[in-house]
Structures are given as C-alpha cells and as structure tokens.
Tab-separated table of C-alpha atoms in Angstrom:
chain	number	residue	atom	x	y	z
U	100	UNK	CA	26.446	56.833	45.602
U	101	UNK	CA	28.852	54.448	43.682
U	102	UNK	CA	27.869	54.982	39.634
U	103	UNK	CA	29.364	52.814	37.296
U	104	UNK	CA	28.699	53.358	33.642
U	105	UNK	CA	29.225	50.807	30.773
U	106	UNK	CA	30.274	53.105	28.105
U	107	UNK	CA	31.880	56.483	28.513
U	108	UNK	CA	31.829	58.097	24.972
U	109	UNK	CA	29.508	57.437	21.755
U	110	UNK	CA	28.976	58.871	18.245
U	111	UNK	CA	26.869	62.459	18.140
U	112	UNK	CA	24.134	61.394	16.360
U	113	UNK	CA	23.501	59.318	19.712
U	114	UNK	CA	21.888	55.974	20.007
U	115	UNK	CA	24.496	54.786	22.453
U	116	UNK	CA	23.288	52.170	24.791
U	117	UNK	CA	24.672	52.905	28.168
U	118	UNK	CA	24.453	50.691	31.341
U	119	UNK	CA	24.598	52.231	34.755
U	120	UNK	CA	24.239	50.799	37.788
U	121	UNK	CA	24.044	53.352	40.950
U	122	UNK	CA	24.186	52.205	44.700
U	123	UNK	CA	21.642	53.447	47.014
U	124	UNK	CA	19.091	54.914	44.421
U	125	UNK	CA	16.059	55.390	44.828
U	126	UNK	CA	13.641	52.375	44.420
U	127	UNK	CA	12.074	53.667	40.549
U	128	UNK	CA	10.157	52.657	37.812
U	129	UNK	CA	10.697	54.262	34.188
U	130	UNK	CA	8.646	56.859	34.817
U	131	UNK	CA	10.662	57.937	37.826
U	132	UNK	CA	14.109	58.770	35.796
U	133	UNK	CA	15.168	61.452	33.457
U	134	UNK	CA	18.475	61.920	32.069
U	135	UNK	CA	19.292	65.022	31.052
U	136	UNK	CA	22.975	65.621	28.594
U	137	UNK	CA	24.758	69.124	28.845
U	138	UNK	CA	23.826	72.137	29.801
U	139	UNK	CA	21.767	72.198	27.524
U	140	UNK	CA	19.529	69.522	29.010
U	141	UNK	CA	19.010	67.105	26.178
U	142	UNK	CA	16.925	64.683	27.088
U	143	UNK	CA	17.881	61.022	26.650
U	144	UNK	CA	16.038	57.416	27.089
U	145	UNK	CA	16.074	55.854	30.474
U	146	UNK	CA	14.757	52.304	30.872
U	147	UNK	CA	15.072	50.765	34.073
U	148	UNK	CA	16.358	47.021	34.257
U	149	UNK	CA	15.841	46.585	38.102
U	150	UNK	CA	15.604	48.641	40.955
U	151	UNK	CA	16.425	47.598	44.666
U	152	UNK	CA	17.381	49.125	47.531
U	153	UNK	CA	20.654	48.354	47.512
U	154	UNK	CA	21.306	49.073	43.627
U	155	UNK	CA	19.333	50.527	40.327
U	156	UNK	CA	20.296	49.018	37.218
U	157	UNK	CA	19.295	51.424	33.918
U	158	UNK	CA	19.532	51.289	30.506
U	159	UNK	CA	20.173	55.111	29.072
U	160	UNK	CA	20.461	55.646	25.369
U	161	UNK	CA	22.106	58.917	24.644
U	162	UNK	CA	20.212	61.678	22.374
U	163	UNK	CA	22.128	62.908	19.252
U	164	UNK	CA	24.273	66.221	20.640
U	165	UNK	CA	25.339	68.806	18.713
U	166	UNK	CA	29.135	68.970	18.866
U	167	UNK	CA	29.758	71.913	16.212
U	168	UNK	CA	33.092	71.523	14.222
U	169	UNK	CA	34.832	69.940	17.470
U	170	UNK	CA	36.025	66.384	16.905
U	171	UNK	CA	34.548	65.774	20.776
U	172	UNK	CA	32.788	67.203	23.133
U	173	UNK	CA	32.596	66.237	26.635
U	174	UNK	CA	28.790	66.517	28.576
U	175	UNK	CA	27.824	65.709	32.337
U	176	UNK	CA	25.170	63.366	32.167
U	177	UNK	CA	22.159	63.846	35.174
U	178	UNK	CA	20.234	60.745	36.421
U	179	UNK	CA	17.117	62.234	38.073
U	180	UNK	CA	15.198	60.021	40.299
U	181	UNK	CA	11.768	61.842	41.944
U	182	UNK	CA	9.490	59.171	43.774
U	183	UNK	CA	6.865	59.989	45.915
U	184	UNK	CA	9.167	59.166	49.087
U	185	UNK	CA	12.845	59.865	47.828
U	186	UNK	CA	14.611	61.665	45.215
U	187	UNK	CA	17.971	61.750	44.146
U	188	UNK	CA	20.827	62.751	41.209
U	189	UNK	CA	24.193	61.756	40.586
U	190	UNK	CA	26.104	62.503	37.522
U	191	UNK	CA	28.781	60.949	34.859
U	192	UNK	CA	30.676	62.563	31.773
U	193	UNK	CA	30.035	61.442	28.789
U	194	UNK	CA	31.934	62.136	25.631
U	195	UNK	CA	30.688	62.866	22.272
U	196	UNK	CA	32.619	61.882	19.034
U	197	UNK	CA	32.236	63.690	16.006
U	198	UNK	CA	30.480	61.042	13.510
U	199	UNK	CA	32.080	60.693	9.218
U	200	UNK	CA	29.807	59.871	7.034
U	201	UNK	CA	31.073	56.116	5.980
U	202	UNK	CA	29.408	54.173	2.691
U	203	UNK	CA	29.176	50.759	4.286
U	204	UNK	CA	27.817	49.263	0.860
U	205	UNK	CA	26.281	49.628	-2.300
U	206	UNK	CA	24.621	47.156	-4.293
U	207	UNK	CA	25.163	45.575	-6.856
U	208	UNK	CA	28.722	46.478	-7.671
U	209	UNK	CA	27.985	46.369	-11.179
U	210	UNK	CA	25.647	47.428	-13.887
U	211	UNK	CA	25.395	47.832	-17.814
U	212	UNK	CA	26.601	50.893	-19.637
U	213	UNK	CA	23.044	51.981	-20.481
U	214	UNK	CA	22.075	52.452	-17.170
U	215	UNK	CA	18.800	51.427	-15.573
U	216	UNK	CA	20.052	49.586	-13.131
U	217	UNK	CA	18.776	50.081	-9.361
U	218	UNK	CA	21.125	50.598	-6.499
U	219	UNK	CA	20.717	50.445	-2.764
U	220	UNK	CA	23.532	52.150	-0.582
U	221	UNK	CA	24.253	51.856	2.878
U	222	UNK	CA	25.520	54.631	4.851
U	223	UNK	CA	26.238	55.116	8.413
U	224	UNK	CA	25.770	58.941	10.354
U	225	UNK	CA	24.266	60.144	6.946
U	226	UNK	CA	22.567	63.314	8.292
U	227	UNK	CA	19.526	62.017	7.938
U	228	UNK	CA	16.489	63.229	7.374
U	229	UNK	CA	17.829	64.905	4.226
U	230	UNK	CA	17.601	64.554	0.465
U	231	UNK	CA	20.932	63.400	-1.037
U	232	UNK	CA	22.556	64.387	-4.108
U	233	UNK	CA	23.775	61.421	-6.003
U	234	UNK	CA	26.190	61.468	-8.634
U	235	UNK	CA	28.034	59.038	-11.480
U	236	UNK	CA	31.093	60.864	-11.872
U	237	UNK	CA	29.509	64.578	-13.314
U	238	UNK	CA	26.095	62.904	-14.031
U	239	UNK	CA	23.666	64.140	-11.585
U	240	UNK	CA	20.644	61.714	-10.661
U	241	UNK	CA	17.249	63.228	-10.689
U	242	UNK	CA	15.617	63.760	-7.811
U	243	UNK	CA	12.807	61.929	-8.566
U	244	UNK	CA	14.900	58.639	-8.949
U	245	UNK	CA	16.397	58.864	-5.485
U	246	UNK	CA	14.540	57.596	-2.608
U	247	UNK	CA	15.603	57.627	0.820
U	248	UNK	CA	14.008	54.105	2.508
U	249	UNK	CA	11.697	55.193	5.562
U	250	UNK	CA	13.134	52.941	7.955
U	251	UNK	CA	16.284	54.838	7.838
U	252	UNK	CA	18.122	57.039	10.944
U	253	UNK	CA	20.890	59.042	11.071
U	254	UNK	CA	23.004	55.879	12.509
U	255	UNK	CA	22.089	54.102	9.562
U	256	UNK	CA	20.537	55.137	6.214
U	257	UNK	CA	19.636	53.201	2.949
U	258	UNK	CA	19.331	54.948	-0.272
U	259	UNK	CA	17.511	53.575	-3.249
U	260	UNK	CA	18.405	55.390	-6.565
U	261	UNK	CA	17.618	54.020	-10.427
C-alpha cells in the first residue's frame, strides 16, 4: 500500500495537520480509522476526506507527544482501518520537534509610569493550561490581575494582565 504523507515532522504540543493518502485502503468512514503515535499509542484525530477503492484520502492531526529534554523525537505513526468486511494498517514516521516558548506580541507597547494600564500578550507553545508569573523587571504582578483568556491552547495562548 503506497502512503504518502503531507508533512513529516510538527511541533510537540501537536496540532499538526497531516494529509495522507494510502492506495488500496479500505473503503472507511471516520469512525473506521484510528491513529495511534509511539509506542505509547497516543491517540490522534483522523478525519476522512474521501474514501475509494482505489485510494483513502485522511486528514490526521497529531496529539501533543511528550519528547522529554530531546530536541526531537521520532514516532511510527499507525493508520488502523477495521470495517465490517476489511481491515488494514500501514505506518509512517513522524518527527516531533521540541517547541520554545516565543512572545509573538504584546499590546500596547506603551503605558504611563503609574501603571494601570492593561496588556494582552501573545505567546505561542506556552505550556498551557498553567498560571503564569508575570513580571516588570523585579515587580511581580498579582495573581489576581493576570488572566489567562479561555480560548487559549498550548499552540497559542493570550494573557491579559493589569
């Protein structure tokens, strides 16, 4: 079975959108895939796009993978198809890349020296969920003043501090 994946490596916190498309599959619905990352079996998000007889198009997005201090780690990725009439597995590698934490933005820029002043800040792979500690030089902001905005993730995070 011919597999050809669209990406081969993504961040650890996951979220990567990977296309595969696999000859001679199975004929499946969602329900009929599971892809499992590593041995320890992670399990990531399979959407199929179309299935025929001749080829299965899915969408997988990959599950965030622990990758310890390493800078990568590299996972065999299982595509499980189980029909009523047919199953069938084939497998890719996938590597995981250790994620920095990166400030993408914070606004505004500037304030007054009195303070009181609200800021927003955008941060990518913050390990999120998790409380922050934020800091003006060796002024430490209360807790209480530091919100985390709910629609955040660990591949993106906005924190709201006054």
């Amino acid at each position: 079975r011919a597999l050809e994946p669209s990406a081969l490596s993504g961040p650890e916190v996951g979220g990567t959108q990977i296309e595969v498309v696999v000859e001679r599959f199975p004929v499946v619905t969602n329900a009929d895939v599971v892809a499992r990352f590593g041995p320890a079996a992670t399990l990531g998000t399979v959407f199929v796009i179309e299935s025929t007889a001749a080829a299965t198009t899915l969408k997988v997005v990959t599950p965030g993978y622990d990758i310890g201090e390493a800078a990568s780690l590299t996972v065999t990725v299982s595509l499980q198809a189980s029909t009523a009439t047919d199953s069938a597995s084939v497998t890719f590698s996938f590597t995981y890349l250790e994620a920095p934490v990166e400030l993408v933005r914070a606004l505004p820029t500037k304030g007054i020296e009195t303070g009181g002043v609200s800021v927003q800040v955008e941060i990518d792979f913050f390990p999120f969920p998790a409380t922050p500690l934020v800091q003006f030089g060796s002024l430490t902001i209360a807790d209480e003043n530091v919100t985390v905005v709910q629609q955040s993730s660990v591949r993106k995070t906005w924190i709201k501090f006054l």
